[in-house]
Every structure is written in C-alpha cells, then in structure tokens.
Short mmCIF file of C-alpha atoms in Angstrom, two decimals:
data_model
loop_
_atom_site.label_atom_id
_atom_site.label_comp_id
_atom_site.label_asym_id
_atom_site.label_seq_id
_atom_site.Cartn_x
_atom_site.Cartn_y
_atom_site.Cartn_z
CA MET A 1 -10.43 -28.50 4.57
CA LYS A 2 -10.77 -28.27 0.77
CA ALA A 3 -14.45 -29.19 0.66
CA ILE A 4 -15.23 -26.90 3.60
CA ALA A 5 -13.25 -24.04 2.06
CA ALA A 6 -15.00 -24.45 -1.28
CA PHE A 7 -18.41 -24.33 0.43
CA LEU A 8 -17.46 -21.35 2.58
CA LEU A 9 -16.05 -19.44 -0.37
CA VAL A 10 -19.45 -19.67 -2.06
CA LEU A 11 -21.04 -18.29 1.12
CA CYS A 12 -18.33 -15.66 1.30
CA HIS A 13 -19.29 -14.40 -2.14
CA LEU A 14 -22.83 -13.83 -0.89
CA ALA A 15 -21.63 -11.80 2.09
CA ILE A 16 -18.39 -10.19 0.98
CA SER A 17 -19.61 -9.05 -2.42
CA HIS A 18 -22.30 -7.08 -0.62
CA ALA A 19 -20.03 -5.76 2.17
CA TRP A 20 -17.03 -3.72 1.02
CA GLU A 21 -15.97 -3.04 -2.55
CA CYS A 22 -12.61 -1.40 -3.19
CA ASP A 23 -11.21 0.43 -6.20
CA GLU A 24 -7.85 1.99 -6.84
CA ALA A 25 -7.76 5.53 -5.51
CA PRO A 26 -5.65 8.31 -7.02
CA GLN A 27 -2.16 6.93 -6.66
CA LEU A 28 0.78 8.39 -4.77
CA SER A 29 4.13 6.67 -5.26
CA GLY A 30 5.48 5.21 -2.04
CA ALA A 31 2.42 5.99 0.09
CA GLN A 32 3.05 5.22 3.78
CA GLN A 33 0.13 6.55 5.81
CA ILE A 34 -3.31 8.04 5.21
CA ASP A 35 -5.86 9.98 7.23
CA ALA A 36 -9.33 11.28 6.41
CA GLY A 37 -11.65 13.70 8.18
CA LEU A 38 -14.20 16.44 7.42
CA GLY A 39 -14.20 15.35 3.79
CA LYS A 40 -10.44 15.91 3.44
CA VAL A 41 -7.83 13.20 2.81
CA VAL A 42 -4.14 13.61 3.62
CA ALA A 43 -1.32 11.14 3.05
CA LEU A 44 2.39 10.62 3.58
CA ALA A 45 4.66 9.35 0.80
CA HIS A 46 8.44 9.23 1.23
CA ASN A 47 7.76 11.24 4.42
CA ARG A 48 6.21 14.12 2.44
CA THR A 49 2.65 15.35 3.09
CA TYR A 50 -0.01 15.50 0.40
CA LEU A 51 -3.65 16.63 0.23
CA LEU A 52 -6.14 15.00 -2.14
CA VAL A 53 -7.62 17.66 -4.46
CA ARG A 54 -10.19 16.18 -6.84
CA THR A 55 -8.21 13.28 -8.37
CA TYR A 56 -4.69 14.53 -7.65
CA TRP A 57 -2.38 14.62 -4.64
CA THR A 58 -1.16 18.15 -3.92
CA TYR A 59 2.22 18.64 -2.22
CA MET A 60 1.83 20.46 1.14
CA SER A 61 5.31 20.92 2.62
CA THR A 62 9.02 20.20 2.25
CA THR A 63 9.24 19.12 5.91
CA ARG A 64 9.77 15.39 6.36
CA PHE A 65 6.95 14.01 8.50
CA LYS A 66 6.29 10.58 10.02
CA HIS A 67 2.55 11.01 10.72
CA VAL A 68 -0.19 13.39 9.56
CA SER A 69 -3.81 13.76 10.70
CA VAL A 70 -6.83 15.82 9.66
CA GLY A 71 -10.06 16.51 11.56
CA ARG A 72 -12.02 19.11 13.48
CA THR A 73 -8.78 20.34 15.05
CA GLY A 74 -7.31 21.04 11.61
CA VAL A 75 -4.29 19.38 9.99
CA TRP A 76 -1.55 18.34 12.41
CA ALA A 77 1.63 16.33 11.91
CA CYS A 78 4.77 15.15 13.70
CA ASP A 79 8.11 15.18 11.91
CA SER A 80 10.94 12.66 11.85
CA SER A 81 12.34 14.29 15.02
CA ASN A 82 8.92 13.98 16.74
CA LYS A 83 8.22 17.73 16.70
CA VAL A 84 4.52 18.66 16.41
CA TYR A 85 3.19 20.99 13.69
CA LYS A 86 -0.14 22.59 12.81
CA TYR A 87 -1.05 23.58 9.23
CA ILE A 88 -1.80 27.32 9.28
CA ALA A 89 -2.42 29.57 6.26
CA GLY A 90 -0.67 27.25 3.81
CA ASN A 91 2.32 26.31 5.98
CA PHE A 92 3.13 23.88 8.77
CA VAL A 93 3.98 25.82 11.95
CA ARG A 94 6.09 23.99 14.54
CA SER A 95 5.10 24.02 18.20
CA THR A 96 7.27 23.66 21.25
CA GLY A 97 6.63 21.47 24.26
CA LEU A 98 6.40 17.70 24.36
CA SER A 99 7.59 15.59 21.43
CA MET A 100 5.06 13.22 19.79
CA GLN A 101 5.57 10.23 17.50
CA GLN A 102 1.88 10.17 16.46
CA VAL A 103 -0.98 12.67 16.65
CA ASP A 104 -4.70 12.51 15.92
CA ALA A 105 -6.96 15.46 15.04
CA GLY A 106 -10.18 13.49 14.69
CA GLY A 107 -11.81 14.21 18.04
CA ASP A 108 -14.35 16.86 19.04
CA GLY A 109 -11.80 19.68 18.81
CA GLN A 110 -9.15 18.21 21.07
CA LEU A 111 -5.76 16.99 19.80
CA VAL A 112 -4.35 13.71 21.12
CA GLY A 113 -0.94 12.15 20.68
CA ILE A 114 1.58 9.53 21.72
CA SER A 115 4.93 10.65 23.08
CA THR A 116 8.30 9.08 22.37
CA THR A 117 7.97 7.21 25.68
CA SER A 118 4.60 5.74 24.53
CA SER A 119 2.57 7.90 26.93
CA SER A 120 -0.81 9.24 25.75
CA TYR A 121 -1.61 12.95 25.94
CA CYS A 122 -4.33 15.46 25.04
CA VAL A 123 -4.48 19.16 24.11
CA MET A 124 -7.76 20.85 25.07
CA SER A 125 -10.06 21.86 22.20
CA ARG A 126 -9.79 25.62 22.89
CA THR A 127 -5.98 25.46 22.93
CA ALA A 128 -5.83 23.39 19.75
CA SER A 129 -8.27 25.59 17.82
CA LEU A 130 -6.63 28.92 18.84
CA TYR A 131 -3.05 27.75 18.24
CA SER A 132 -1.64 30.01 15.50
CA THR A 133 1.96 30.90 16.37
CA PRO A 134 5.07 28.82 17.16
CA THR A 135 4.51 28.66 20.91
CA SER A 136 4.38 25.87 23.46
CA LEU A 137 1.47 23.44 23.62
CA THR A 138 0.15 22.27 26.99
CA TRP A 139 -0.38 18.50 26.93
CA ARG A 140 -2.45 16.71 29.58
CA SER A 141 -1.84 13.06 30.38
CA LEU A 142 -4.48 10.47 29.44
CA SER A 143 -2.91 7.96 31.86
CA ARG A 144 -2.30 5.05 29.50
CA SER A 145 0.86 3.75 27.80
CA LEU A 146 0.04 3.38 24.09
CA ARG A 147 1.68 3.21 20.68
CA TYR A 148 -1.33 4.56 18.71
CA ILE A 149 -4.44 6.62 19.50
CA SER A 150 -7.49 7.82 17.54
CA CYS A 151 -10.54 9.81 18.64
CA SER A 152 -14.03 10.60 17.33
CA PRO A 153 -16.25 13.69 17.70
CA LYS A 154 -18.59 11.40 19.64
CA ASN A 155 -16.13 11.77 22.55
CA GLU A 156 -14.62 8.30 22.49
CA CYS A 157 -10.97 7.43 21.94
CA TRP A 158 -9.40 4.11 20.99
CA GLY A 159 -5.79 3.10 21.48
CA VAL A 160 -3.31 0.30 20.94
CA ASP A 161 -0.49 -0.43 23.36
CA ARG A 162 2.97 -1.83 22.64
CA SER A 163 1.67 -5.37 23.18
CA HIS A 164 -0.98 -4.74 20.47
CA ARG A 165 -3.85 -4.76 22.97
CA VAL A 166 -6.80 -2.50 22.18
CA TYR A 167 -8.35 -0.03 24.65
CA PHE A 168 -11.38 2.27 24.69
CA MET A 169 -12.32 5.32 26.80
CA ARG A 170 -14.26 8.58 26.73
CA VAL A 171 -12.60 12.01 26.91
CA ASN A 172 -13.97 15.49 27.56
CA PRO A 173 -12.65 17.71 24.72
CA THR A 174 -12.76 20.94 26.74
CA THR A 175 -10.83 19.59 29.75
CA CYS A 176 -9.10 16.45 28.40
CA ARG A 177 -10.40 14.54 31.41
CA ALA A 178 -10.69 10.85 30.52
CA SER A 179 -12.76 7.99 31.83
CA ASN A 180 -11.09 4.73 32.77
CA TRP A 181 -9.53 2.83 29.86
CA ARG A 182 -11.24 -0.50 29.13
CA GLN A 183 -9.57 -3.30 27.21
CA VAL A 184 -11.32 -4.51 24.03
CA THR A 185 -10.42 -8.13 23.37
CA GLY A 186 -10.55 -10.22 20.21
CA GLN A 187 -7.69 -8.99 18.00
CA GLN A 188 -4.10 -7.85 18.36
CA MET A 189 -3.85 -4.58 16.46
CA ILE A 190 -1.07 -2.34 15.19
CA MET A 191 -3.47 0.59 14.78
CA VAL A 192 -7.14 1.57 15.19
CA GLU A 193 -9.00 4.48 13.59
CA VAL A 194 -12.36 6.01 14.52
CA GLY A 195 -14.56 7.82 12.00
CA ASP A 196 -16.72 10.90 12.58
CA ASP A 197 -19.76 8.65 13.04
CA GLY A 198 -18.00 6.50 15.65
CA SER A 199 -17.21 3.60 13.28
CA VAL A 200 -14.03 1.80 14.35
CA PHE A 201 -11.55 0.01 12.08
CA GLY A 202 -8.27 -1.70 12.88
CA ILE A 203 -5.28 -3.42 11.31
CA ASN A 204 -4.03 -6.51 13.11
CA THR A 205 -0.44 -7.70 13.36
CA ARG A 206 -0.88 -9.75 10.16
CA GLY A 207 -1.90 -6.74 8.08
CA GLN A 208 -5.59 -7.73 8.01
CA VAL A 209 -8.45 -5.23 8.32
CA TYR A 210 -11.29 -5.49 10.84
CA GLN A 211 -14.35 -3.40 11.68
CA ARG A 212 -15.81 -3.19 15.18
CA VAL A 213 -19.52 -4.06 15.10
CA GLY A 214 -22.24 -3.33 17.62
CA ILE A 215 -21.56 0.42 17.61
CA SER A 216 -24.60 2.65 17.05
CA TYR A 217 -24.26 6.00 15.34
CA GLY A 218 -23.70 8.76 17.87
CA SER A 219 -23.21 6.48 20.88
CA ALA A 220 -19.94 6.05 22.75
CA SER A 221 -19.70 2.27 22.82
CA SER A 222 -16.93 -0.32 22.61
CA GLY A 223 -19.09 -2.55 20.41
CA SER A 224 -19.53 -6.31 20.55
CA ARG A 225 -17.03 -8.02 18.20
CA TRP A 226 -14.56 -7.61 15.33
CA ASN A 227 -15.66 -8.37 11.75
CA PHE A 228 -13.02 -9.33 9.18
CA ILE A 229 -12.94 -7.23 5.98
CA PRO A 230 -11.17 -9.24 3.26
CA MET A 231 -8.40 -7.39 1.42
CA CYS A 232 -6.33 -9.01 -1.28
CA MET A 233 -3.13 -7.47 0.11
CA LYS A 234 -1.60 -6.76 3.49
CA ILE A 235 -2.48 -3.29 4.78
CA ARG A 236 -0.20 -0.85 6.61
CA SER A 237 -2.48 2.17 7.20
CA LEU A 238 -6.19 3.04 7.06
CA SER A 239 -8.68 5.78 7.81
CA TYR A 240 -12.46 6.18 7.60
CA ASP A 241 -14.59 9.22 6.82
CA LEU A 242 -18.02 9.82 5.25
CA ARG A 243 -18.64 6.08 4.68
CA THR A 244 -15.37 5.69 2.79
CA LEU A 245 -12.57 3.43 4.03
CA TRP A 246 -9.14 4.48 2.76
CA VAL A 247 -6.32 1.93 2.99
CA VAL A 248 -2.63 1.86 2.10
CA THR A 249 -1.04 -1.49 1.26
CA LYS A 250 2.36 -2.61 2.50
CA ALA A 251 3.88 -1.67 -0.87
CA GLY A 252 2.33 1.81 -0.86
CA PHE A 253 -0.79 1.38 -2.99
CA ILE A 254 -3.93 3.36 -2.03
CA LEU A 255 -7.43 1.83 -2.14
CA LYS A 256 -10.81 3.50 -1.68
CA CYS A 257 -13.46 1.15 -0.27
CA LEU A 258 -17.23 1.62 0.00
CA GLN A 259 -19.86 -0.44 1.80
CA THR A 260 -22.67 -1.48 -0.51
CA PRO A 261 -26.25 -0.44 0.34
CA LYS A 262 -27.56 -4.01 0.15
CA HIS A 263 -25.25 -5.09 2.94
CA ARG A 264 -26.22 -2.17 5.14
CA ASP A 265 -29.93 -2.67 4.67
CA ASP A 266 -30.55 -6.38 4.22
CA MET A 267 -27.45 -8.46 4.84
CA LYS A 268 -26.12 -7.42 8.25
CA ALA A 269 -27.11 -10.52 10.21
CA ILE A 270 -26.16 -12.93 7.42
CA ALA A 271 -22.87 -11.19 6.70
CA ALA A 272 -21.83 -11.13 10.36
CA PHE A 273 -22.12 -14.92 10.51
CA LEU A 274 -20.68 -15.59 7.07
CA LEU A 275 -17.72 -13.28 7.48
CA VAL A 276 -16.58 -15.30 10.48
CA LEU A 277 -16.73 -18.42 8.31
CA CYS A 278 -15.06 -16.54 5.47
CA HIS A 279 -12.13 -15.71 7.69
CA LEU A 280 -11.58 -19.41 8.32
CA ALA A 281 -11.67 -20.25 4.63
CA VAL A 282 -10.48 -17.18 2.76
CA SER A 283 -7.57 -16.23 5.00
CA HIS A 284 -6.17 -19.72 4.47
CA ALA A 285 -7.10 -19.87 0.78
CA TRP A 286 -5.41 -17.08 -1.19
CA SER A 287 -3.14 -14.30 -0.02
CA CYS A 288 -1.96 -11.64 -2.47
CA ASP A 289 0.97 -9.25 -2.48
CA GLU A 290 2.03 -6.68 -5.03
CA GLY A 291 4.16 -8.28 -7.71
CA PRO A 292 7.04 -6.47 -9.41
CA GLN A 293 5.33 -3.37 -10.79
CA LEU A 294 5.00 -2.29 -14.37
CA TYR A 295 3.26 0.94 -15.26
CA ASP A 296 -0.13 0.40 -16.93
CA ALA A 297 -0.04 -3.42 -17.12
CA GLN A 298 -2.86 -4.78 -19.33
CA GLN A 299 -2.54 -8.55 -19.64
CA ILE A 300 -0.47 -11.30 -18.02
CA ASP A 301 0.37 -14.93 -18.78
CA ALA A 302 2.44 -17.52 -16.92
CA GLY A 303 3.76 -20.93 -17.97
CA LEU A 304 6.82 -23.17 -17.50
CA GLY A 305 7.95 -20.90 -14.68
CA LYS A 306 8.03 -17.84 -16.95
CA VAL A 307 5.78 -14.78 -16.64
CA VAL A 308 5.08 -12.39 -19.52
CA VAL A 309 2.98 -9.25 -19.49
CA LEU A 310 1.75 -6.48 -21.76
CA ALA A 311 1.91 -2.85 -20.67
CA ARG A 312 0.86 -0.14 -23.11
CA ASN A 313 0.93 -2.95 -25.70
CA ILE A 314 4.65 -3.60 -25.14
CA SER A 315 5.67 -7.14 -24.11
CA TYR A 316 7.82 -7.81 -21.05
CA CYS A 317 9.26 -10.91 -19.35
CA LEU A 318 9.85 -11.17 -15.59
CA ILE A 319 13.54 -11.71 -14.88
CA GLY A 320 14.45 -11.69 -11.21
CA SER A 321 12.35 -8.92 -9.72
CA SER A 322 12.27 -6.72 -12.83
CA TRP A 323 10.34 -6.64 -16.09
CA THR A 324 12.56 -6.83 -19.18
CA PRO A 325 11.10 -5.59 -22.50
CA LEU A 326 11.00 -8.25 -25.21
CA SER A 327 10.11 -6.10 -28.21
CA SER A 328 8.91 -2.69 -29.36
CA ILE A 329 6.11 -4.28 -31.41
CA GLN A 330 2.60 -3.23 -30.35
CA PHE A 331 0.88 -6.43 -29.19
CA GLY A 332 -2.69 -7.11 -28.16
CA HIS A 333 -2.03 -10.46 -26.44
CA VAL A 334 1.00 -12.51 -25.35
CA SER A 335 1.27 -16.10 -24.08
CA VAL A 336 3.99 -18.42 -22.75
CA GLY A 337 3.98 -22.20 -22.28
CA PRO A 338 5.21 -25.48 -23.73
CA ALA A 339 4.71 -24.02 -27.22
CA GLY A 340 7.12 -21.18 -26.41
CA ILE A 341 6.31 -17.46 -26.36
CA TRP A 342 3.70 -16.37 -28.91
CA ALA A 343 1.82 -13.12 -29.39
CA SER A 344 -0.73 -11.41 -31.62
CA ASP A 345 -0.22 -7.75 -32.46
CA THR A 346 -2.78 -4.96 -32.56
CA SER A 347 -3.46 -5.86 -36.20
CA ASN A 348 -4.04 -9.53 -35.17
CA ARG A 349 -0.89 -10.87 -36.85
CA VAL A 350 0.75 -13.83 -35.08
CA TYR A 351 4.38 -13.91 -33.88
CA LYS A 352 6.71 -16.45 -32.27
CA TYR A 353 9.64 -15.42 -30.07
CA ILE A 354 12.76 -16.93 -31.68
CA GLN A 355 16.37 -16.33 -30.66
CA GLY A 356 15.72 -13.06 -28.87
CA LYS A 357 13.14 -11.47 -31.18
CA PHE A 358 9.56 -11.91 -32.40
CA GLU A 359 9.20 -13.38 -35.89
CA GLN A 360 5.96 -12.61 -37.75
CA SER A 361 4.06 -15.46 -39.42
CA SER A 362 1.68 -15.37 -42.35
CA GLY A 363 -1.66 -17.14 -42.59
CA LEU A 364 -4.75 -16.58 -40.44
CA SER A 365 -5.05 -13.54 -38.17
CA MET A 366 -5.63 -14.21 -34.48
CA PHE A 367 -7.16 -11.92 -31.86
CA GLN A 368 -5.80 -14.09 -29.03
CA VAL A 369 -3.35 -17.01 -28.78
CA ASP A 370 -2.50 -19.52 -26.05
CA ALA A 371 0.74 -21.52 -25.71
CA GLY A 372 -0.22 -23.49 -22.60
CA GLY A 373 -1.21 -26.89 -24.00
CA SER A 374 0.89 -29.98 -24.66
CA GLY A 375 2.96 -28.35 -27.36
CA GLN A 376 0.13 -27.21 -29.64
CA LEU A 377 -0.80 -23.53 -30.11
CA VAL A 378 -4.45 -22.46 -30.04
CA GLY A 379 -6.08 -19.17 -30.88
CA ALA A 380 -9.30 -17.29 -31.57
CA ASP A 381 -9.60 -15.25 -34.77
CA THR A 382 -11.36 -11.92 -35.21
CA ALA A 383 -14.62 -13.75 -36.02
CA SER A 384 -14.45 -15.68 -32.70
CA ARG A 385 -13.57 -19.00 -34.37
CA PRO A 386 -11.10 -21.22 -32.44
CA TYR A 387 -8.14 -22.79 -34.24
CA CYS A 388 -5.20 -25.05 -33.41
CA LEU A 389 -1.65 -25.43 -34.67
CA THR A 390 -0.13 -28.92 -34.24
CA SER A 391 2.81 -29.43 -31.89
CA SER A 392 5.14 -30.35 -34.77
CA SER A 393 4.23 -27.16 -36.68
CA VAL A 394 4.83 -25.14 -33.54
CA SER A 395 8.19 -26.66 -32.70
CA LEU A 396 9.51 -26.49 -36.27
CA TYR A 397 8.36 -22.96 -36.98
CA SER A 398 11.40 -20.71 -37.38
CA GLY A 399 9.83 -17.58 -38.82
CA SER A 400 8.51 -15.87 -41.95
CA SER A 401 6.49 -18.80 -43.35
CA SER A 402 2.74 -19.46 -43.30
CA LEU A 403 1.07 -21.30 -40.42
CA SER A 404 -1.46 -24.02 -41.19
CA TRP A 405 -4.30 -23.71 -38.66
CA THR A 406 -6.89 -26.44 -37.98
CA SER A 407 -10.42 -25.49 -36.91
CA LEU A 408 -11.51 -26.63 -33.44
CA GLY A 409 -15.19 -25.99 -34.19
CA GLY A 410 -17.53 -23.83 -32.14
CA ILE A 411 -17.59 -20.07 -31.60
CA LEU A 412 -15.11 -18.78 -29.01
CA ARG A 413 -13.58 -15.37 -28.33
CA TYR A 414 -11.03 -16.67 -25.81
CA ILE A 415 -9.33 -20.06 -25.41
CA SER A 416 -6.85 -21.59 -22.97
CA CYS A 417 -5.36 -25.11 -22.86
CA SER A 418 -3.55 -27.28 -20.34
CA GLN A 419 -1.36 -30.35 -20.43
CA LYS A 420 -3.72 -31.95 -17.89
CA ASN A 421 -7.25 -30.71 -18.49
CA GLY A 422 -8.00 -30.17 -22.17
CA CYS A 423 -9.05 -26.71 -23.37
CA TRP A 424 -11.50 -24.15 -22.03
CA GLY A 425 -13.09 -21.31 -23.95
CA ILE A 426 -15.38 -18.29 -23.70
CA SER A 427 -18.04 -17.52 -26.29
CA PRO A 428 -18.94 -14.00 -27.53
CA THR A 429 -21.91 -14.14 -25.13
CA PHE A 430 -19.54 -14.99 -22.21
CA SER A 431 -20.67 -18.63 -21.90
CA VAL A 432 -18.02 -21.14 -20.77
CA PHE A 433 -17.11 -24.26 -22.78
CA HIS A 434 -14.76 -27.20 -22.18
CA THR A 435 -13.29 -29.96 -24.32
CA SER A 436 -11.57 -32.73 -22.40
CA ASN A 437 -8.92 -33.41 -25.01
CA VAL A 438 -7.18 -31.69 -27.90
CA ASP A 439 -4.65 -34.04 -29.50
CA PRO A 440 -1.47 -31.95 -29.90
CA THR A 441 -0.28 -34.01 -32.86
CA ASN A 442 -3.35 -33.52 -35.09
CA CYS A 443 -5.53 -30.95 -33.25
CA ARG A 444 -8.55 -33.26 -33.09
CA ASN A 445 -10.77 -32.62 -30.09
CA SER A 446 -13.51 -34.42 -28.18
CA GLY A 447 -16.16 -31.75 -28.78
CA TRP A 448 -17.18 -28.69 -26.78
CA ARG A 449 -19.55 -28.92 -23.81
CA GLN A 450 -21.04 -25.90 -22.09
CA VAL A 451 -20.10 -25.40 -18.43
CA ARG A 452 -22.95 -23.56 -16.75
CA GLY A 453 -23.00 -21.40 -13.67
CA LEU A 454 -21.22 -18.15 -14.56
CA ASN A 455 -20.66 -15.72 -17.39
CA LEU A 456 -16.93 -15.10 -17.81
CA LYS A 457 -14.91 -12.83 -20.06
CA MET A 458 -11.68 -14.84 -19.84
CA ILE A 459 -10.52 -18.22 -18.57
CA GLU A 460 -7.09 -19.68 -17.89
CA VAL A 461 -5.93 -23.23 -17.21
CA GLY A 462 -2.76 -23.97 -15.24
CA ASN A 463 -0.17 -26.65 -15.94
CA ASP A 464 -1.80 -28.82 -13.23
CA GLY A 465 -5.27 -28.47 -14.75
CA ALA A 466 -6.50 -25.84 -12.27
CA VAL A 467 -9.03 -23.51 -13.92
CA PHE A 468 -9.54 -19.82 -13.13
CA GLY A 469 -12.03 -17.42 -14.64
CA LEU A 470 -12.66 -13.71 -14.71
CA GLY A 471 -16.28 -12.56 -14.45
CA THR A 472 -17.76 -9.77 -16.52
CA ASP A 473 -17.84 -7.78 -13.28
CA GLY A 474 -14.07 -8.12 -12.71
CA ARG A 475 -14.37 -10.80 -10.01
CA VAL A 476 -12.09 -13.86 -9.92
CA TYR A 477 -13.34 -17.46 -9.68
CA GLN A 478 -11.76 -20.90 -9.42
CA ARG A 479 -13.39 -24.04 -10.77
CA THR A 480 -13.92 -26.60 -7.99
CA GLY A 481 -14.05 -30.39 -8.25
CA ILE A 482 -11.01 -30.70 -10.53
CA THR A 483 -8.50 -33.44 -9.66
CA TYR A 484 -4.86 -33.05 -10.64
CA GLY A 485 -4.07 -34.86 -13.90
CA ARG A 486 -7.69 -35.61 -14.84
CA ALA A 487 -9.54 -33.92 -17.71
CA THR A 488 -12.78 -32.88 -16.02
CA SER A 489 -15.09 -29.90 -16.13
CA GLY A 490 -15.42 -29.83 -12.33
CA ARG A 491 -18.47 -29.15 -10.16
CA GLY A 492 -18.84 -25.44 -9.43
CA TRP A 493 -17.26 -21.99 -9.15
CA ALA A 494 -15.73 -20.53 -5.98
CA ASN A 495 -15.14 -16.80 -5.68
CA ILE A 496 -11.62 -15.67 -4.77
CA PRO A 497 -12.10 -12.33 -3.00
CA MET A 498 -10.02 -9.52 -4.46
CA CYS A 499 -10.08 -5.98 -3.11
CA MET A 500 -10.07 -4.56 -6.64
CA LYS A 501 -11.63 -5.37 -9.99
CA ILE A 502 -9.38 -7.55 -12.16
CA ARG A 503 -8.81 -7.30 -15.91
CA SER A 504 -6.43 -10.23 -16.57
CA LEU A 505 -5.15 -13.35 -14.79
CA SER A 506 -2.96 -16.41 -15.23
CA TYR A 507 -1.92 -19.38 -13.08
CA ASN A 508 1.29 -21.43 -12.98
CA LEU A 509 3.18 -23.46 -10.38
CA GLY A 510 0.83 -22.61 -7.52
CA THR A 511 0.86 -18.86 -8.18
CA LEU A 512 -2.12 -16.85 -9.41
CA TRP A 513 -1.07 -13.69 -11.21
CA VAL A 514 -3.66 -10.94 -11.67
CA VAL A 515 -3.71 -7.45 -13.19
CA THR A 516 -6.10 -4.83 -11.84
CA TYR A 517 -8.01 -2.38 -14.01
CA SER A 518 -5.52 0.38 -13.28
CA GLY A 519 -2.56 -1.81 -14.19
CA LEU A 520 -1.31 -3.11 -10.83
CA VAL A 521 0.22 -6.62 -10.89
CA LEU A 522 -0.64 -8.88 -7.93
CA LYS A 523 0.95 -12.22 -7.04
CA CYS A 524 -1.37 -14.54 -5.10
CA LYS A 525 -0.61 -17.81 -3.33
CA ARG A 526 -2.75 -20.28 -1.45
#
C-alpha cells in the first residue's frame, strides 16, 4: 500500500487543502462540548457553561451542566441530574416535567431532546419561545429511540440511536408532528449536527468527522453520501453555523474550521472523488493525538528516544507524561541526538547539556544546531552558513572551552542530519538541499544538491533516514522514495494532512512530533 498511499496523499493535498482549513479557536481548558447557532457559540468545560464573546469565553452559570445548545429557541441546557434549563435574563431557569440527557435548540423554534430512557421528544415552538418561569414543559413524543438529536430551521431533524445508526425525518415546529424516520446508511455515528442552512455533520465511533453531501440549501433532504473531513486528532463534539465548523478534540482543544472558496466553487466534483481515496490512504497513514501539553510550546526535537522542547524560550525534556525544565537560560533552539543535548540561546551562543546543566561554549555563534547525525554536531550561523563539529570534539567537550567548527559550504539557514541519510538543509530562500554523506570524524561532505519540488522553512531527518519538512504555509510533508539505511534524496513530497498550521516538527522511532502555531504539542503515528 505504500506506493498507493504516496500517490493518494498527493491527490489528497489537491482536494483537502481546498476543502476545510482549521485554526485554533479561543481556548477553554477542558472543553467537552460545543454548540453554535444564530452567530453565537456556547461550550461546556468541566461541566460549566461558557459563551464566546469576541475572543474570550465568558462564564454563564455555576450550575453543572452535561449539554448546552443555542439556536432560535434560545439557550437551553440539561444538568448532571438531567433537569432542563432555559437561559433567561442572564440566568438559567430550571423547568419541571420530563428529564433530558441532551437537548437541541437549533430547529425552527421548537426544542427537541432525548430522555434518560433514550426516547426522543419535542416542545412546540410557541411553548419554547414563551417559557419564562420555572414551570412544567409539555413534551411530545417523536416516536424514535435515540441517543442524540439535532434539528435545523429547514424543518428536518437528524438523530443517532444507541446502535450508532443515523436517522432523518421532518418535524412541524408548531405542532411537533413528525414524519416517518428514515435510516441514513454509510457511517456509524456518535452524534450528528445540522446547521441553519441544512448542512449536516457527524462524528463516527472512531472520532472521525464527516459531512453529508447532496443536500441543497433550504431543502429537507437526507443527502446522497458521507464525505470524510480529515482532522489530525480524534473529535468528541462539533457544531456548524454560518459556514464555520467548530470542533472539540478528545483532549478538550477547540478548533475553528472554514471551507475554502475554491473548493466550493471549482473543486466539488474532484474533491468528492479524491476524499474517498484520501480516506483509504490518510486514515491509515498518520493519526495524531495531543501530546503532553506545555503552555506556549515553540520548537520540538526528538532523538535517541528523548524529546526536548522550547516553551517561552525555556528548555524542557519529556519524562513520563510530564515536561521537566532543564534550565532557566533563554534558548532559541534545542536539539537532542547521538551528539547529546545541545542548544543555542537567544544571543546565538552554543551550549551542551553536561551533568544536569547547560555549559556555554566559546567560538562561533549559531542560530540553530542539530545533534541528530552520527555523533557530529552541525549548525547554521547568523549569516546562514552551515558548520560542523567533529564527533570527537563533541564527545570530549566538557564545557567552557572554544569549539572548532568546520565549514560545510553552501548557504543554509536550517540543517538536520541523520545516521542513515546524510544531511538536509534549507536556504534563506526556502530551497531544499541534500548531501548524502557528512563524515562525522572530519566533517567532510559529498557536496550539496538541490532537491526541487517545494519551498520549506524547516526540515528534519529521523534516525531511520525518514525526512519531514514544514512548508512556508505551515503544512507538513514527508519525502517519498527513501529506503531505510540508504542515503538518497528520494522522489517526491507527500502532504501529511494536519488540521492546524504547524510551526515545528521532529521525528524519531516512528513518532512524528509537531507543534502548532498556538503552542499545542501533537504526537502522530502511522
């Protein structure tokens, strides 16, 4: 499947990059569930309700809720005891009557919900809109056993039963009379959500996101098929409003996703076909989860089973599931590998980690260093000139003395080496270069050759020779056509879909570590 996956990943880049692009939304620690409607966004975190105001989440109530929804009916929620509330004049007012484990306010004025016995119910639009005091609500049965329900102002409702089957029907908001439920096949879902325009999105039992296609704006239709929307993490909740898809990851991270105009106007037919192929390749290629988190992570490096990271220019090492600070020195770059742990500070001075602390060297200043070769240390100075320190100099260095650097020739702003595949570098104009061999004992190399195809701002080589690059647009790529243990420049670049723009990456022992622009650490495996 490798050759097929490589080919499909190229096709995926054509379709996916023009389909949905996600960025980190305003963050809310421990986010659990999200809902959007009428331009408002509400969320639950640690069972507390919040409303998005500009770029901040505003606390709404001290009541502990399990589900919250916003729409034409207003803001409604059910608490941890399954009591139903409506948000009125700045406070949640509790109703009496049936208990609900989930409610949805997104219909054409009606309120729908799922009881504790998994029965579906509806409150008529007039009753829902006039409700203003803690009185009883009259719920009418929708005659279907479900675990989740969501409705649209276009009069259709979608639901998921306890066996994860999906259903569709139409409901009259003034009477709550429903048409017959029809099963929608193709995916097993844990939840579905319907937007104001009738767009339907779902999360399947594997935490993957799908959109229902074949639905025309304003028409009550069950559509024709499910289209996979690649996300770099497993998703636990989503909602859609005003062409924005809001998602919450399993670890509680909120993403805001937009569909690009090019896809909507020109790429629909191509993307529909390619996204099916993408699902075959991408879903079996790389899967990411949140790594142990570190506030404001900037740069990451992995080697010899160790992982180091910079956050607010402070260096940390991953020990167990926690990040342990290594030093209070302000660094600009840190690297770990066969050469040990090395770093350059914000003044471009070079340090080696020795017996529990960083020891500063004298000699040339380096903007970036890499410890991933066969014992040698390489670096790029402030004038974008690459240098090398022999393996013997590296191993014998014990602090305070001058380092004797050897020029590697060329002009490079970033460099990374491997025990198996020479060294790779990035020029100031973002061109990619490769040398098949750098002798660790004397730093002689076989000359730099340009590798065409992409402009990259950083490149990293794993211990097995695998090469990964980061585009100037924050997208991640892997070099194809590289055989384990052979020094080769490969054949092409394959996009690895990420649901966010990436600022740093590293690869070691089959794990791709990435840092997003807002400082989230992701751990990706094939």
